[in-house]
CSV table of C-alpha atoms in Angstrom, one decimal:
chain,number,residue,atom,x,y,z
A,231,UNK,CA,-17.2,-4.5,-29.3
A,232,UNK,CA,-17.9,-1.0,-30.7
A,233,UNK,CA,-15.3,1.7,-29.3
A,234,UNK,CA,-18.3,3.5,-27.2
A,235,UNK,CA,-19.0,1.1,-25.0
A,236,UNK,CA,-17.4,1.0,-21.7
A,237,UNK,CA,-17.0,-2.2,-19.7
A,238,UNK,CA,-16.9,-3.0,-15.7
A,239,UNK,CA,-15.1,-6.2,-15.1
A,240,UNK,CA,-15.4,-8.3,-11.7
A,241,UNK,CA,-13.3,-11.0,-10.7
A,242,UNK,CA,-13.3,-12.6,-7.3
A,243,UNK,CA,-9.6,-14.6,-7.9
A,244,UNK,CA,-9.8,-18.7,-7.2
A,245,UNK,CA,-11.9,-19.0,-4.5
A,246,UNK,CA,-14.9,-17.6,-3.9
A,247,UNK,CA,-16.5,-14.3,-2.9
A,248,UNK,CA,-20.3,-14.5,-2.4
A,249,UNK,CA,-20.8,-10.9,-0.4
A,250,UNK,CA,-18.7,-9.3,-4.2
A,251,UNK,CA,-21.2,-11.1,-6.6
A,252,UNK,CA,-23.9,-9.8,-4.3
A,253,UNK,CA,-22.8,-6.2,-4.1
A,254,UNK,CA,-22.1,-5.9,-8.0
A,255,UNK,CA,-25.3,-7.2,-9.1
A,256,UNK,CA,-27.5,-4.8,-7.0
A,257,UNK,CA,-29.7,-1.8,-7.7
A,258,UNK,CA,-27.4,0.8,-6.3
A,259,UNK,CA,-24.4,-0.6,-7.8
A,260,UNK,CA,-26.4,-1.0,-11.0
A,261,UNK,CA,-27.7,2.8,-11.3
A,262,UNK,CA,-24.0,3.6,-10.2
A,263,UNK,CA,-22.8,2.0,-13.4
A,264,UNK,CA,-25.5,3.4,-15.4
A,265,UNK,CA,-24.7,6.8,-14.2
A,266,UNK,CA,-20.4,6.7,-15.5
A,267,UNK,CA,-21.7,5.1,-18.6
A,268,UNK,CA,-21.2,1.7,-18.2
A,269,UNK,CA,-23.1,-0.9,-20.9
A,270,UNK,CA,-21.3,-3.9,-20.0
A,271,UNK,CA,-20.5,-6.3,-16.7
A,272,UNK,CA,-18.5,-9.3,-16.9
A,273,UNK,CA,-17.6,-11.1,-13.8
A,274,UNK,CA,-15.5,-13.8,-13.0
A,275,UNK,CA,-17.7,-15.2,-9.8
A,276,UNK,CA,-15.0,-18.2,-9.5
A,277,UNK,CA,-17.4,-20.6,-6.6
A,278,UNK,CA,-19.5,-17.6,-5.3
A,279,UNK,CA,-23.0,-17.8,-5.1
A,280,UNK,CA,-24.9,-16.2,-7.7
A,281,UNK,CA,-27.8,-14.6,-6.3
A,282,UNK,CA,-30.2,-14.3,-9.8
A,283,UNK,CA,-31.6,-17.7,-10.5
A,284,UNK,CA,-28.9,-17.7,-13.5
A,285,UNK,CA,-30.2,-19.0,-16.8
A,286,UNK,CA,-27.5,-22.4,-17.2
A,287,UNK,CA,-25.9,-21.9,-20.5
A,288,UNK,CA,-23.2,-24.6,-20.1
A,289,UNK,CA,-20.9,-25.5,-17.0
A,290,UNK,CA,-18.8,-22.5,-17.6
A,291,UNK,CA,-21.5,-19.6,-18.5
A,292,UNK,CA,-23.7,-19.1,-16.2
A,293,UNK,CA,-25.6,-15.8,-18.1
A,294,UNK,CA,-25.3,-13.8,-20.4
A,295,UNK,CA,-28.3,-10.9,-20.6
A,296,UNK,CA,-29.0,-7.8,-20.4
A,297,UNK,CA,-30.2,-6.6,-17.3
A,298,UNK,CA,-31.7,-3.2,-16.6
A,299,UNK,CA,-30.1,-1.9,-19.6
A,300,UNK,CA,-26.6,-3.7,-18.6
A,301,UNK,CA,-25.4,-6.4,-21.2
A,302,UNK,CA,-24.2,-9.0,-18.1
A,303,UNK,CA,-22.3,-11.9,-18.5
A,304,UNK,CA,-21.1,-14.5,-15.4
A,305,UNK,CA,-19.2,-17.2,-15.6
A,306,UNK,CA,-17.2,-19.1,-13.1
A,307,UNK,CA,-13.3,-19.3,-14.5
A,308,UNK,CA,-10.9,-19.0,-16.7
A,309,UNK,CA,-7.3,-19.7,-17.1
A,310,UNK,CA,-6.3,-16.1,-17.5
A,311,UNK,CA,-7.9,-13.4,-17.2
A,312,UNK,CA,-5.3,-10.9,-19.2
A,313,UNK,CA,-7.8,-10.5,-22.2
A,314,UNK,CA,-10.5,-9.6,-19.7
A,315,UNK,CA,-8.4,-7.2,-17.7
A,316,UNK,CA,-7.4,-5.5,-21.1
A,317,UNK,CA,-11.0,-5.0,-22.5
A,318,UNK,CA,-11.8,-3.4,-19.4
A,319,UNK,CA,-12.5,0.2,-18.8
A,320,UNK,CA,-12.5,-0.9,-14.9
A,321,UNK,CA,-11.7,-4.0,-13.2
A,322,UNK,CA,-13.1,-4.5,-9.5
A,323,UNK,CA,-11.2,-7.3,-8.2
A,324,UNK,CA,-11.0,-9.2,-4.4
A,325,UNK,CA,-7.8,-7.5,-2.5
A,326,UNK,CA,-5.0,-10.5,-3.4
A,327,UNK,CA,-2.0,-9.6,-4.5
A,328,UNK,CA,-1.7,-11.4,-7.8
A,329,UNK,CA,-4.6,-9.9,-9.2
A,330,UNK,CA,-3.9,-6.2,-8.0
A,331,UNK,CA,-0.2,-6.3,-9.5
A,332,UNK,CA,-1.6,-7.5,-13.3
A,333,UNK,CA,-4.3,-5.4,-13.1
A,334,UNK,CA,-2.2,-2.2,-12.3
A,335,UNK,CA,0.8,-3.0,-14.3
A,336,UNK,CA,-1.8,-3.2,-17.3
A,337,UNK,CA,-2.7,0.2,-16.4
A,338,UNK,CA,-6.1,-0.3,-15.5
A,339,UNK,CA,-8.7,1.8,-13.1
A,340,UNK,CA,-8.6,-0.9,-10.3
A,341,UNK,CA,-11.4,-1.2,-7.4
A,342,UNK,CA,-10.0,-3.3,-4.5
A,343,UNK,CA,-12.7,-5.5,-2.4
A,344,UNK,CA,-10.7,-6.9,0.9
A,345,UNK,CA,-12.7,-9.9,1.7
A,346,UNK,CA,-13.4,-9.5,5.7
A,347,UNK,CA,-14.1,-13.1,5.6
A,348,UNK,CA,-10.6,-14.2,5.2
A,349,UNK,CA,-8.0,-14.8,7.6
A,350,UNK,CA,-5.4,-13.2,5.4
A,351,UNK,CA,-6.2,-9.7,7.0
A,352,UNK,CA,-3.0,-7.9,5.5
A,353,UNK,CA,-4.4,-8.0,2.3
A,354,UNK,CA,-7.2,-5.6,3.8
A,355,UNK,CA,-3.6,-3.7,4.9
A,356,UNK,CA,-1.9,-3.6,0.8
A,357,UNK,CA,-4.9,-2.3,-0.4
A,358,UNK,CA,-5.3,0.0,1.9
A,359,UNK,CA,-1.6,1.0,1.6
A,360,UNK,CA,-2.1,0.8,-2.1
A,361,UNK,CA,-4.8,3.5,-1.8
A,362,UNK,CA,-3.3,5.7,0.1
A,363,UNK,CA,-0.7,6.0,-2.5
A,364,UNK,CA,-3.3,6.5,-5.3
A,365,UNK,CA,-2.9,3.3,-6.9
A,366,UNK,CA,-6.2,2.3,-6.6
A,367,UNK,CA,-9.4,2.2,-4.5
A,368,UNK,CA,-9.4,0.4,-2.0
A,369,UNK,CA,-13.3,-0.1,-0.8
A,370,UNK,CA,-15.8,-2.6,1.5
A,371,UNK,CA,-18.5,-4.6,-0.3
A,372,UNK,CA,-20.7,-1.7,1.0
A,373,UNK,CA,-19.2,1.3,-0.5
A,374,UNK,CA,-18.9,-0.2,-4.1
A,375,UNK,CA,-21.5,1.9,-5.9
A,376,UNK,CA,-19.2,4.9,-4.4
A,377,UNK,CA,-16.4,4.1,-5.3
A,378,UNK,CA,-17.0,3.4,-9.0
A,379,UNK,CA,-18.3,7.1,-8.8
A,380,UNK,CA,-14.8,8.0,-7.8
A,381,UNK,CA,-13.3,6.0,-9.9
A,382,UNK,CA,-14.1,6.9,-12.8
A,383,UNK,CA,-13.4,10.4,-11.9
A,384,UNK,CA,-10.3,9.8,-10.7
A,385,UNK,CA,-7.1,10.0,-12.0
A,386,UNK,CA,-4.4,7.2,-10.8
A,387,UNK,CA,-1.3,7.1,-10.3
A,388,UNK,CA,1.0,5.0,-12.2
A,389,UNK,CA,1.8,1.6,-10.6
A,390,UNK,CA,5.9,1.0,-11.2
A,391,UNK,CA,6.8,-1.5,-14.1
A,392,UNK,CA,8.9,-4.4,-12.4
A,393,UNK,CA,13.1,-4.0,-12.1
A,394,UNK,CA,14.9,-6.5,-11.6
A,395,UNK,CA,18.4,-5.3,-10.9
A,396,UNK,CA,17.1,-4.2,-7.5
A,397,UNK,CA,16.6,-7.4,-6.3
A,398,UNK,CA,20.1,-8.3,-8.0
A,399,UNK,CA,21.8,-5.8,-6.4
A,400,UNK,CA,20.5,-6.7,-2.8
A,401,UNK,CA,22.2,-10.6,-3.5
A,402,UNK,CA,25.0,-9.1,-5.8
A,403,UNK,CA,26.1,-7.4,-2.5
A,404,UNK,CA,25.5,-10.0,0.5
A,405,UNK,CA,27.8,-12.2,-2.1
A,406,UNK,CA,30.7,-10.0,-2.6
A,407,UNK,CA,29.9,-9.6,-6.3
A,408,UNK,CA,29.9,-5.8,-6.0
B,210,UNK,CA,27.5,-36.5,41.5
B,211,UNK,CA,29.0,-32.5,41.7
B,212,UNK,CA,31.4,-33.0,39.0
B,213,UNK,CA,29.2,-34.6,36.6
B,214,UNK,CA,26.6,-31.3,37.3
B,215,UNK,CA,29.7,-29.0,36.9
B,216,UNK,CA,30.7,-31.1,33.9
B,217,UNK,CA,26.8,-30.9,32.2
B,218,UNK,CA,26.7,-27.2,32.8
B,219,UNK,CA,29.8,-26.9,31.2
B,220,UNK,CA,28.8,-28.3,28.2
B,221,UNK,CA,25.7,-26.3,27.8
B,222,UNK,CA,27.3,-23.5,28.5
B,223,UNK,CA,30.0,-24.2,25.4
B,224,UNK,CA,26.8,-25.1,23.6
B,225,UNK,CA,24.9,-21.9,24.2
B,226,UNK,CA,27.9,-20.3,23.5
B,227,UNK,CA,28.8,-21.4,20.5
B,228,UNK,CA,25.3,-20.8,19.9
B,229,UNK,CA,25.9,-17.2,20.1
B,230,UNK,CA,28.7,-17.1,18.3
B,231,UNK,CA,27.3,-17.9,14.9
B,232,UNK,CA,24.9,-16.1,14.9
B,233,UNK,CA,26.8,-13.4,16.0
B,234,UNK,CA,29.7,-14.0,13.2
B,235,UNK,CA,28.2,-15.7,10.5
B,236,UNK,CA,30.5,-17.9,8.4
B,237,UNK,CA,30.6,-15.4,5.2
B,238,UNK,CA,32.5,-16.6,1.8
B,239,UNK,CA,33.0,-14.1,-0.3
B,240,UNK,CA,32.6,-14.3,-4.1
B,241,UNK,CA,34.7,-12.0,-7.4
B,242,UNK,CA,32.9,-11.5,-10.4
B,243,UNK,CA,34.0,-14.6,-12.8
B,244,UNK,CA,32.7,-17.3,-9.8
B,245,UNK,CA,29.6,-18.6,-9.7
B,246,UNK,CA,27.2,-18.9,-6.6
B,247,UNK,CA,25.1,-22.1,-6.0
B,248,UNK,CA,21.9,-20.8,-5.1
B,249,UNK,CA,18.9,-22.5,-3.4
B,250,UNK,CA,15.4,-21.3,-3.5
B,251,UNK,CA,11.8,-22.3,-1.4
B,252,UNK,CA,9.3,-21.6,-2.9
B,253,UNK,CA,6.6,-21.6,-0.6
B,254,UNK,CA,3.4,-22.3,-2.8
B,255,UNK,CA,0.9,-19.7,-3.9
B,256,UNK,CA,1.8,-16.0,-3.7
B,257,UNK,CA,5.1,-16.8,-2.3
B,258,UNK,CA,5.9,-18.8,-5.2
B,259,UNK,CA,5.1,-15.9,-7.8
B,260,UNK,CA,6.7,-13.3,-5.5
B,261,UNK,CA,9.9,-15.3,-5.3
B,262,UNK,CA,10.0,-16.8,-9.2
B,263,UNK,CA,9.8,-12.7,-10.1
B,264,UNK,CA,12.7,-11.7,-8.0
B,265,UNK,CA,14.6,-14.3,-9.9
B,266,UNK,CA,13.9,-12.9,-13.1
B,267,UNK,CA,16.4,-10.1,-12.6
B,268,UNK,CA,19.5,-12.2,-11.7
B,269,UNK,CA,22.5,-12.9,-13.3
B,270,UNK,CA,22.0,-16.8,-13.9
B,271,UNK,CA,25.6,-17.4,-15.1
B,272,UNK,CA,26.3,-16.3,-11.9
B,273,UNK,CA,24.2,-18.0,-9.7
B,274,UNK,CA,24.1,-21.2,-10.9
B,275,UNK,CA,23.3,-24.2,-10.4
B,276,UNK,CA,20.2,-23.6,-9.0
B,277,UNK,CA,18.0,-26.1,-6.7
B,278,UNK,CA,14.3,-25.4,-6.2
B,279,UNK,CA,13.3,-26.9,-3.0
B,280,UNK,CA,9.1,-27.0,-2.8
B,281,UNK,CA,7.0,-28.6,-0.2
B,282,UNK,CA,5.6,-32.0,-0.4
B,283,UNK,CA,1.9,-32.0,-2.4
B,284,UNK,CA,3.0,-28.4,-4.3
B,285,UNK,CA,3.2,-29.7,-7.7
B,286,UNK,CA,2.2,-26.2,-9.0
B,287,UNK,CA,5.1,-25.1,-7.8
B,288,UNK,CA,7.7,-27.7,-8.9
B,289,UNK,CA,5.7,-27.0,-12.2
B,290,UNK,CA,5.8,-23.1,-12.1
B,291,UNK,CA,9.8,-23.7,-11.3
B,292,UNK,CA,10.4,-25.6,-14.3
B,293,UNK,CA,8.5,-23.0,-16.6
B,294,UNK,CA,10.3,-20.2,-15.5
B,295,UNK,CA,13.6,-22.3,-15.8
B,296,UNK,CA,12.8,-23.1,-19.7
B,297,UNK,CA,11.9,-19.6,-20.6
B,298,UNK,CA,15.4,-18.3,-18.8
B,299,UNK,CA,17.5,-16.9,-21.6
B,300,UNK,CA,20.3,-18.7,-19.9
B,301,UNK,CA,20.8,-22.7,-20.0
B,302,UNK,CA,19.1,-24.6,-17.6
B,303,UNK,CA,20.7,-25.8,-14.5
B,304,UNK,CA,18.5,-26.9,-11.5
B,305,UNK,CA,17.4,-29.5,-9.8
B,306,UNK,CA,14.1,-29.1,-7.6
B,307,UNK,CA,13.8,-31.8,-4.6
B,308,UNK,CA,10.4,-31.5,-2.0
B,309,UNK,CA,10.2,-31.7,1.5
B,310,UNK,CA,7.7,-32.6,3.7
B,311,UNK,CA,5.6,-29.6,5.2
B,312,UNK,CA,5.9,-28.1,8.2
B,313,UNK,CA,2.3,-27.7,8.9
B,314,UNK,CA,0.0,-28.4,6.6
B,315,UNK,CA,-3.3,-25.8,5.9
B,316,UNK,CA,-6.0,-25.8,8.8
B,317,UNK,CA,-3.4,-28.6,10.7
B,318,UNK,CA,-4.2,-28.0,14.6
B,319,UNK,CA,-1.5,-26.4,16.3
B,320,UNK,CA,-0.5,-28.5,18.8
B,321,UNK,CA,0.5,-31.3,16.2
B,322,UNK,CA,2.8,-28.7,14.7
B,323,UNK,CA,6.1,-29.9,16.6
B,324,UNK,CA,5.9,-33.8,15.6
B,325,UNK,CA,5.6,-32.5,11.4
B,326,UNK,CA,7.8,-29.6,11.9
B,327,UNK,CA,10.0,-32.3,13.4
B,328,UNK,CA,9.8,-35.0,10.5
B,329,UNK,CA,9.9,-31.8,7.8
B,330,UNK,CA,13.7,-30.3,10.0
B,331,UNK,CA,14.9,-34.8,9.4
B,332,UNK,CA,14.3,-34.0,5.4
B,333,UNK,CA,15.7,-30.7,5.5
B,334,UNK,CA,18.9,-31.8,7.2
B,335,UNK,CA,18.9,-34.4,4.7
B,336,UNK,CA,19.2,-31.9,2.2
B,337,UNK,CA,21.6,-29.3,3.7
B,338,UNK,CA,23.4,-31.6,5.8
B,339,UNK,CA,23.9,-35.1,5.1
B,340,UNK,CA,23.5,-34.3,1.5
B,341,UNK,CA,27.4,-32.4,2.2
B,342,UNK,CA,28.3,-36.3,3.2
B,343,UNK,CA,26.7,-38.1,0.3
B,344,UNK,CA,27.4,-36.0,-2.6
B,345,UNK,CA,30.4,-34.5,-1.4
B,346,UNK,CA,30.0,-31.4,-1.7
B,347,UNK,CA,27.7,-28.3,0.1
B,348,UNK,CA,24.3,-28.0,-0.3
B,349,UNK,CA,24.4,-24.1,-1.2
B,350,UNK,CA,26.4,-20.8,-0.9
B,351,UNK,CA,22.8,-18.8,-1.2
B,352,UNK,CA,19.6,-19.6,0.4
B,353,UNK,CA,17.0,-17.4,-0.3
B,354,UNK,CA,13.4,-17.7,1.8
B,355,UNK,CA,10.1,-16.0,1.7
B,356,UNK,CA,8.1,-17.6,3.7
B,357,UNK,CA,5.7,-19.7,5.2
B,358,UNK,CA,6.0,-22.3,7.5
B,359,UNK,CA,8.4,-24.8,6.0
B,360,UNK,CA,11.1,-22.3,5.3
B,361,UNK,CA,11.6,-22.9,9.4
B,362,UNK,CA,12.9,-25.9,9.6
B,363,UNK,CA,15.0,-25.2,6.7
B,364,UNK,CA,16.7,-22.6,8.5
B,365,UNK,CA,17.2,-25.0,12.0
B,366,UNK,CA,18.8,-27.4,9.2
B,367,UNK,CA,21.6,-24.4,8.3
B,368,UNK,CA,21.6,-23.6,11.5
B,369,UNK,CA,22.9,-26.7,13.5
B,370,UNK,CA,25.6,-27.4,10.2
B,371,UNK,CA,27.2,-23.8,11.3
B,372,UNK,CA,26.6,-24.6,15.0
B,373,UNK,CA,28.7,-27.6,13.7
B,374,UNK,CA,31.1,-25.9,11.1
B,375,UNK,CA,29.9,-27.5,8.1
B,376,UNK,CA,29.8,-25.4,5.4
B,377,UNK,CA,26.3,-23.6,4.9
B,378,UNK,CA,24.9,-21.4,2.8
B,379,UNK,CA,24.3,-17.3,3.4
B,380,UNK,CA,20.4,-16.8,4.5
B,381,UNK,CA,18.6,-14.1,2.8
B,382,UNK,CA,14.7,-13.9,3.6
B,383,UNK,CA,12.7,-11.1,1.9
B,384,UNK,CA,9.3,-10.5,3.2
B,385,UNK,CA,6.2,-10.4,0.8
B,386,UNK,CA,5.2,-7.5,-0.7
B,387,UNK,CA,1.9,-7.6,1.0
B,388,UNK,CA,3.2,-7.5,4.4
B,389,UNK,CA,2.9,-3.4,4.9
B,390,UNK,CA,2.9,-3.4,8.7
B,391,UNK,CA,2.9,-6.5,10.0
B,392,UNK,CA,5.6,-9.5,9.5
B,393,UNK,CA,3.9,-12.8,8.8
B,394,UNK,CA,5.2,-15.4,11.8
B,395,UNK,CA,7.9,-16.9,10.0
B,396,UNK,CA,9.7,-13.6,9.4
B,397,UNK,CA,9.0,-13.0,13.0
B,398,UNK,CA,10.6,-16.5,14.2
B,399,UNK,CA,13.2,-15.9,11.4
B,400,UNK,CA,14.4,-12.4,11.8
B,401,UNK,CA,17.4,-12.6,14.2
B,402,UNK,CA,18.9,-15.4,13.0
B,403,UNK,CA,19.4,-14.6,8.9
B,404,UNK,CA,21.9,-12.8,7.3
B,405,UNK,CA,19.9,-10.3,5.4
B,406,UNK,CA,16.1,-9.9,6.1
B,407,UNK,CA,14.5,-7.8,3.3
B,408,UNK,CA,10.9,-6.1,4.0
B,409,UNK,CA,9.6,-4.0,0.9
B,410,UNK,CA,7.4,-0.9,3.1
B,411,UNK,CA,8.8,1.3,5.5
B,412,UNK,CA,6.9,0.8,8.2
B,413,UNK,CA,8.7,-2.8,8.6
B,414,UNK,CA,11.8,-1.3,8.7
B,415,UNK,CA,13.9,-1.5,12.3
B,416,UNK,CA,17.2,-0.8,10.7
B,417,UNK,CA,18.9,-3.9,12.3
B,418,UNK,CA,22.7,-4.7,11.4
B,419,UNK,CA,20.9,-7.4,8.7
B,420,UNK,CA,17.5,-5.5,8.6
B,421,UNK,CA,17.3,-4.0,4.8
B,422,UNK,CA,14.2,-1.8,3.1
B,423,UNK,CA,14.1,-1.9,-0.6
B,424,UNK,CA,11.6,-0.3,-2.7
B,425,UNK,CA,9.2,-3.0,-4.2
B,426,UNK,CA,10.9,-6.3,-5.7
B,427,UNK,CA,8.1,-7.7,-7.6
């Protein structure tokens, strides 16, 4: 990949997220990406519906083509996602926790979807809380061509690397150790 | 037909009683530096799993050892994910990891929940409880739960060996990360009874005797 070109990547986690996929592969999120310079989309789309009628490559790819100027790829899953996360210039991700921790403590723009479909409403509260920090963005399925505006104009704050003597110190103490 | 009443009340009186009075005064051991600390973990599948197998990355294992894992029934990922994270520990292994039935299973309709919360509490007594008898010697001195369901019924199982004075381990539950302003139920259920509850945002905080905000743990 040559050093100028900037890449969006979307990953919906283990399930599925059909109302994501949607959102990131339509015209206003599309000129949105155009706009901040954007030449590539990858996306994860895990059991989502995929609302192109996708070219079948293989089981696993289910495109890759430009569209509208885009180089696209879409492909269902992948053990991990780390080099993914790493070549991106912005990761737009489903609200779970797993996902938002990696992708922040990589140091990576992160766009937060809550998925209003789930039960599992707090996670619609972390990112939220998350945002409000200025960790990431935190934005519906609706607002996505947005809030890769502000992203990419924004600058983050830096999400804080893991210490584990806090978590020490908390048993350390209810032991007697200390 | 009066005594016998004034005999039953009597009884559950001593009971409720009792009751109160452990979980008023837990039974608390306290450890020096140079002991070590048997510790036992759930992991609750999923994101409690990863929550509670990164806490453990910052302790002490020569300290708290050995270790026992204790995962529900059907979670292999996490009997698997506990196993990793023991062979790339810079200290030497020690752990055993044993599973219990669940408490209530995904999507399991709530009215059967008392019959497999009941056959779950059996295992877990098993465990904590009869385990002391078999083996001869306690099931933990550290118990450490985050969460869901299952972790329940552990907690009745150390509950009724202090309501019995068997030793039991020290409870410490630390909510998830993602809880920001609500407790999931089984902090809720769990709460009163443990002897340190751990919630990592503010806004959970109700600065109890037990209750303790700490800036993230994961």
């Amino acid at each position: 990949m040559s050093s100028d070109s900037k890449c969006v990547f979307v990953t919906v986690g283990s399930t599925k997220f059909d109302a994501l996929v949607a959102a990131v592969l339509s015209n206003d999120v599309f000129e949105s990406l155009k706009k901040t310079g954007f030449d590539r989309l990858v996306i994860q789309c895990g059991n989502s519906k995929v609302p192109l009628s996708p070219r079948i490559w293989n089981d696993e790819i289910l495109l890759d083509t430009p569209i509208n100027g885009i180089s696209t790829s879409i492909w269902r899953f992948k053990k991990s996602l780390k080099d993914n996360y790493a070549a991106a210039d912005l990761v737009i991700g489903h609200a779970g926790s797993g996902t938002i921790i990696e992708v922040l403590r990589m140091g990576r723009k992160l766009i937060a979807v809550p998925n209003e479909t789930l039960l599992h409403n707090h996670q619609a509260e972390l990112a939220e809380a998350l945002d409000t920090s200025g960790y990431l963005i935190a934005s519906p399925v609706s607002d996505l061509a947005e809030a890769i505006q502000q992203a990419m104009s924004k600058d983050f704050e830096r999400f804080p690397e893991y210490d584990g003597s806090k978590f020490s110190r908390i048993l350390d103490e209810e032991m007697g150790f200390i | 037909m009066t005594t016998a009443l004034v005999y039953s009340a009597l009884v559950f009186a001593l009971f409720v009683l009792r009751a109160i009075y452990v979980i008023i005064f837990p039974p608390r051991k306290r450890f020096s530096s140079g002991q070590t600390c048997r510790l036992a973990i759930f992991l609750g599948s999923g994101g409690h799993t990863s929550e509670m197998l990164q806490m453990l990355q910052g302790l002490n294992f020569e300290r708290y050892e050995p270790r026992l894992y204790l995962v529900s029934q059907g979670d292999i990922l996490s009997a698997e994910k506990a196993a990793e994270f023991e062979s790339k520990s810079s200290f030497p292994p020690a752990f055993t990891i044993v599973t219990i039935p669940r408490a209530r299973k995904v999507l399991q309709p709530l009215w059967t929940t008392p019959w497999t919360t009941l056959i779950s509490l059996v295992s877990c007594l098993q465990e904590v409880s009869f385990g002391l008898v078999v083996r001869g010697k306690p099931f933990a001195d550290l118990l450490l739960l985050n969460g869901p369901g299952t972790c329940v019924p552990l907690f009745i199982a150390v509950f009724i060996n202090r309501f019995l004075g068997l030793p039991s381990p020290r409870v410490v539950y630390v909510e998830s990360f993602t809880r920001v302003k609500k407790l999931s139920l089984s902090a809720h259920l769990l709460r009163p009874f443990v002897d340190c509850f751990v919630v990592q945002w503010p806004g959970l905080h109700r600065g109890g005797r037990r209750d303790r905000y700490s800036d993230w743990l994961i």
